[in-house]
Tab-separated table of C-alpha atoms in Angstrom:
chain	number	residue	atom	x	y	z
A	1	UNK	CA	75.642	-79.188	37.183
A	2	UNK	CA	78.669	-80.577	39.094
A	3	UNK	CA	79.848	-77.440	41.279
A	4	UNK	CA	81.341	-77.541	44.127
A	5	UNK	CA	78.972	-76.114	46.575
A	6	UNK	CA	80.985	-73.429	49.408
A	7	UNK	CA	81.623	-75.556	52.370
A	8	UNK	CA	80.271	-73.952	55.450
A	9	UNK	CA	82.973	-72.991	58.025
A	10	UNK	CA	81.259	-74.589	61.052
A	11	UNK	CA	82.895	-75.608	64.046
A	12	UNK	CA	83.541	-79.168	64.317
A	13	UNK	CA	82.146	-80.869	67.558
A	14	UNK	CA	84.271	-83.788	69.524
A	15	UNK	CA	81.877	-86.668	68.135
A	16	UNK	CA	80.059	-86.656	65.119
A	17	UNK	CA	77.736	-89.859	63.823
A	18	UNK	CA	75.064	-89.768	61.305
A	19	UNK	CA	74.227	-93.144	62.000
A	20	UNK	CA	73.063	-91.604	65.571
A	21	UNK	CA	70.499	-89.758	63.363
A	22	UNK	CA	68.865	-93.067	61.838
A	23	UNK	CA	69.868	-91.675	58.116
A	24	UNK	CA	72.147	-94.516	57.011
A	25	UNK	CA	71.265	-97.907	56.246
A	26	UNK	CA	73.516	-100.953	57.492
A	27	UNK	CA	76.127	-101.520	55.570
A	28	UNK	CA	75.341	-104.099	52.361
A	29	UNK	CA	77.414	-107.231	51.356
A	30	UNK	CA	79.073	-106.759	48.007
A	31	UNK	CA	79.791	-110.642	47.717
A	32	UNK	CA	82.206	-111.189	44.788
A	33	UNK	CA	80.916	-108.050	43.018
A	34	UNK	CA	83.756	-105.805	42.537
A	35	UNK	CA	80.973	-103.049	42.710
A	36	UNK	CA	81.755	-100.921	46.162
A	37	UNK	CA	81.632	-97.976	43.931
A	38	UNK	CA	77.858	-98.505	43.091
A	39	UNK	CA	77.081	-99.278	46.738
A	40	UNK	CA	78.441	-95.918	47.778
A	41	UNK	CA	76.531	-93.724	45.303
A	42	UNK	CA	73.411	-95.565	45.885
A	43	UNK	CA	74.111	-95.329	50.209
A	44	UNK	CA	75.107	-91.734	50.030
A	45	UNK	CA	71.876	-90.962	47.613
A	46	UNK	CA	70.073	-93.318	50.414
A	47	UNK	CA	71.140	-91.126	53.426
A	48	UNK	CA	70.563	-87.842	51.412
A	49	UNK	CA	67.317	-88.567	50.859
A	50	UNK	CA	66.711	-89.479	54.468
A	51	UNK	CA	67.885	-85.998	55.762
A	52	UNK	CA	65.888	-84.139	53.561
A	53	UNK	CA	63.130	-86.176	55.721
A	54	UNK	CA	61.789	-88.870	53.569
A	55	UNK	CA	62.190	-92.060	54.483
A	56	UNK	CA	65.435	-94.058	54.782
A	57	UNK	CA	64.959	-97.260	51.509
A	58	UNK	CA	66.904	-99.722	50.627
A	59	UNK	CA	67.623	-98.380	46.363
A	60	UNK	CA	68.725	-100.436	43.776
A	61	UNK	CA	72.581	-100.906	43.461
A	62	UNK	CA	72.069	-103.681	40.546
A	63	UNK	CA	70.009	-100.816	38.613
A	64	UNK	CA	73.439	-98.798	38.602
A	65	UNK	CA	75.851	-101.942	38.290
A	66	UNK	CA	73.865	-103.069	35.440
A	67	UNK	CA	72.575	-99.397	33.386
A	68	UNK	CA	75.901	-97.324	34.162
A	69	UNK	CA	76.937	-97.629	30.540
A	70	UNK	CA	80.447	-95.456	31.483
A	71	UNK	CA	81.482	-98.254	34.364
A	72	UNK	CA	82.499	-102.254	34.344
A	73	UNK	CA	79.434	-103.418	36.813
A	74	UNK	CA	80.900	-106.059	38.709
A	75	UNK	CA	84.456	-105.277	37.453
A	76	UNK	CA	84.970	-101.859	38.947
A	77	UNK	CA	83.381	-98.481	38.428
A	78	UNK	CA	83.798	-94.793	39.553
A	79	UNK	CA	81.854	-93.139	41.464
A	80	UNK	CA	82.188	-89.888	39.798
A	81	UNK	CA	81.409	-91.374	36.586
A	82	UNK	CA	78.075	-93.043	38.197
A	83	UNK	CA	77.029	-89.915	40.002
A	84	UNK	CA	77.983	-87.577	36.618
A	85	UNK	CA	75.539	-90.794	34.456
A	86	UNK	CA	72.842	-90.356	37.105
A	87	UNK	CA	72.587	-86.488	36.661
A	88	UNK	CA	72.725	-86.188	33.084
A	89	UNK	CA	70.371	-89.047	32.661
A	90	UNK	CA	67.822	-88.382	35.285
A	91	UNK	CA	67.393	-91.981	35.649
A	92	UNK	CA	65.290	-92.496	38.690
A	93	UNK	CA	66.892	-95.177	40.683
A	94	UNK	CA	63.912	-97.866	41.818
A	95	UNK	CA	63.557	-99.742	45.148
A	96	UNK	CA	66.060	-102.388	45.838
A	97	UNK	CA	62.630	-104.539	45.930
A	98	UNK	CA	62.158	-104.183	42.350
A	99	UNK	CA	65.436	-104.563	41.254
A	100	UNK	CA	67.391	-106.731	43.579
A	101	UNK	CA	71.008	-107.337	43.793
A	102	UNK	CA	72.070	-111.031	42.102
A	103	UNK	CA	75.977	-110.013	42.383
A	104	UNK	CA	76.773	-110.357	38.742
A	105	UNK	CA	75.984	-107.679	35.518
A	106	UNK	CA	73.010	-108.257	34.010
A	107	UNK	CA	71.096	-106.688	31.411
A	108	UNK	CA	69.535	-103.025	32.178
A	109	UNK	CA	66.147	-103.336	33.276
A	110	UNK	CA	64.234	-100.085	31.772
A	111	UNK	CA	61.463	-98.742	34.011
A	112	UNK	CA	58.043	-96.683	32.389
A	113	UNK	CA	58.302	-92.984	33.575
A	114	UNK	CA	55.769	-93.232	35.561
A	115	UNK	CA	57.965	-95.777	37.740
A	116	UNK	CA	58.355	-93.907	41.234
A	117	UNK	CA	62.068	-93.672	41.709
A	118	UNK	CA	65.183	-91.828	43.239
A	119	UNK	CA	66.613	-89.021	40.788
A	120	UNK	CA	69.983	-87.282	41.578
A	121	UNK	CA	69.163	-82.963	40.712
A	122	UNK	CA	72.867	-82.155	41.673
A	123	UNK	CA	76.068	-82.999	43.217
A	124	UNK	CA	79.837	-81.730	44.426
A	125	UNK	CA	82.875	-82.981	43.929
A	126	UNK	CA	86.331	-82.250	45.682
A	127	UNK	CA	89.504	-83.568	46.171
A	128	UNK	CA	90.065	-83.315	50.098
A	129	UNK	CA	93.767	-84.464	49.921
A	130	UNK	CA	95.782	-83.256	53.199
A	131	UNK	CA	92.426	-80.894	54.513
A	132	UNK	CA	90.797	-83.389	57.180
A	133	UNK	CA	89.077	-80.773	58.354
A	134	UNK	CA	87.674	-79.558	55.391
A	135	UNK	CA	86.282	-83.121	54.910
A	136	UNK	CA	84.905	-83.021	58.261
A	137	UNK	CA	82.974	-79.863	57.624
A	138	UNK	CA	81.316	-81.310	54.802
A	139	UNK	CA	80.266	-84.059	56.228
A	140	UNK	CA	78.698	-82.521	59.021
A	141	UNK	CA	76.913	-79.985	56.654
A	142	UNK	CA	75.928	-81.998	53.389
A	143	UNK	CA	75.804	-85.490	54.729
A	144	UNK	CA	77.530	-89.025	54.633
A	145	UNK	CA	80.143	-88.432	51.829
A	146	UNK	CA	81.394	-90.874	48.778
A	147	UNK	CA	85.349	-91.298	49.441
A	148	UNK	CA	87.472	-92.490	46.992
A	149	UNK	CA	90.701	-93.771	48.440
A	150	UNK	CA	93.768	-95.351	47.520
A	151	UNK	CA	94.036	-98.657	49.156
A	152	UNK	CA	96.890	-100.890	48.114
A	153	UNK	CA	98.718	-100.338	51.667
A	154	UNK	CA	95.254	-101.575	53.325
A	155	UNK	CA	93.635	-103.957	50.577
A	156	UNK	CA	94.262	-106.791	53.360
A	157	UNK	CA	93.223	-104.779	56.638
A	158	UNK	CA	91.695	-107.414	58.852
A	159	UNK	CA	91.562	-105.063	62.029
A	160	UNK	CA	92.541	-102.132	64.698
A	161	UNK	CA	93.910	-99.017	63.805
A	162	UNK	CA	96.267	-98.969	60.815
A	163	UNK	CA	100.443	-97.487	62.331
A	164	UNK	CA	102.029	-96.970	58.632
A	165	UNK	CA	101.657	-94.067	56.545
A	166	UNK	CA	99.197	-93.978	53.686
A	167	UNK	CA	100.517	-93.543	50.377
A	168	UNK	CA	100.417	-89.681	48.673
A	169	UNK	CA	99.380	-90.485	45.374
């Protein structure tokens, strides 16, 4: 069921880092795979895992590029749309071992149930436009969050800290 679970109103410290907590892998290449939105569902499912106190794997992006019927693979995706696929279907996502990333869509590779794997039982959306703070309190209480921005003022960011305004849209 995609709710939106209450945000807790905690107090937000100076300095917050989950990768302080060891509960976030390094950060993948994409290559030429237009697939960032796969490689933050499977990250944030990653680091959710690892706070609940399992360990921190490496899952399969490719399994999502290449099964998420309602997305392009390598041509673009959303991650609402992968996260809403993953939760009806119960697909358990498999270790990036098994099903490593090649960079290009291939054909869906079907595991046996009995395949040990990554299923998502629930997840909240919310649109966190102009509430910073908001966003911050979520991420300190749920966990390393999937952000969907608009980027056409930043596509070519090389570096620093960016001095124009982002767009509203």
């Amino acid at each position: 069921a995609e709710g939106q679970r209450p945000i807790p109103n905690v107090s937000l410290p100076l300095r917050f880092d989950w990768r302080d907590k060891h509960v976030v892998n390094p950060v993948r290449n994409q290559e030429m795979c237009g697939g960032c939105w796969a490689f933050s569902v499977v990250s944030a499912i990653e680091s959710a895992r690892a706070i609940q106190g399992k360990s921190l794997d490496y899952l399969s992006v490719q399994q999502v590029i290449d099964c998420s019927f309602n997305n392009s693979g390598c041509l673009g995706g959303s991650p609402l749309c992968a996260l809403r696929w993953l939760n009806e279907t119960q697909l358990k996502l498999v270790a990036d071992s098994q099903y490593p990333f090649k960079a290009v869509n291939g054909q869906c590779r079907h595991f046996p149930q009995s395949q040990a794997g990554v299923s998502v039982k629930d997840f909240s959306a919310y649109n966190f436009r102009g509430q910073e703070d908001e966003m911050a309190r979520a991420l300190l209480s749920f966990g390393p969050l999937v952000v969907i921005v608009d980027a056409m003022s930043w596509q070519d960011y090389l570096g620093g800290i960016i001095q124009h305004h982002c767009s509203s849209g």
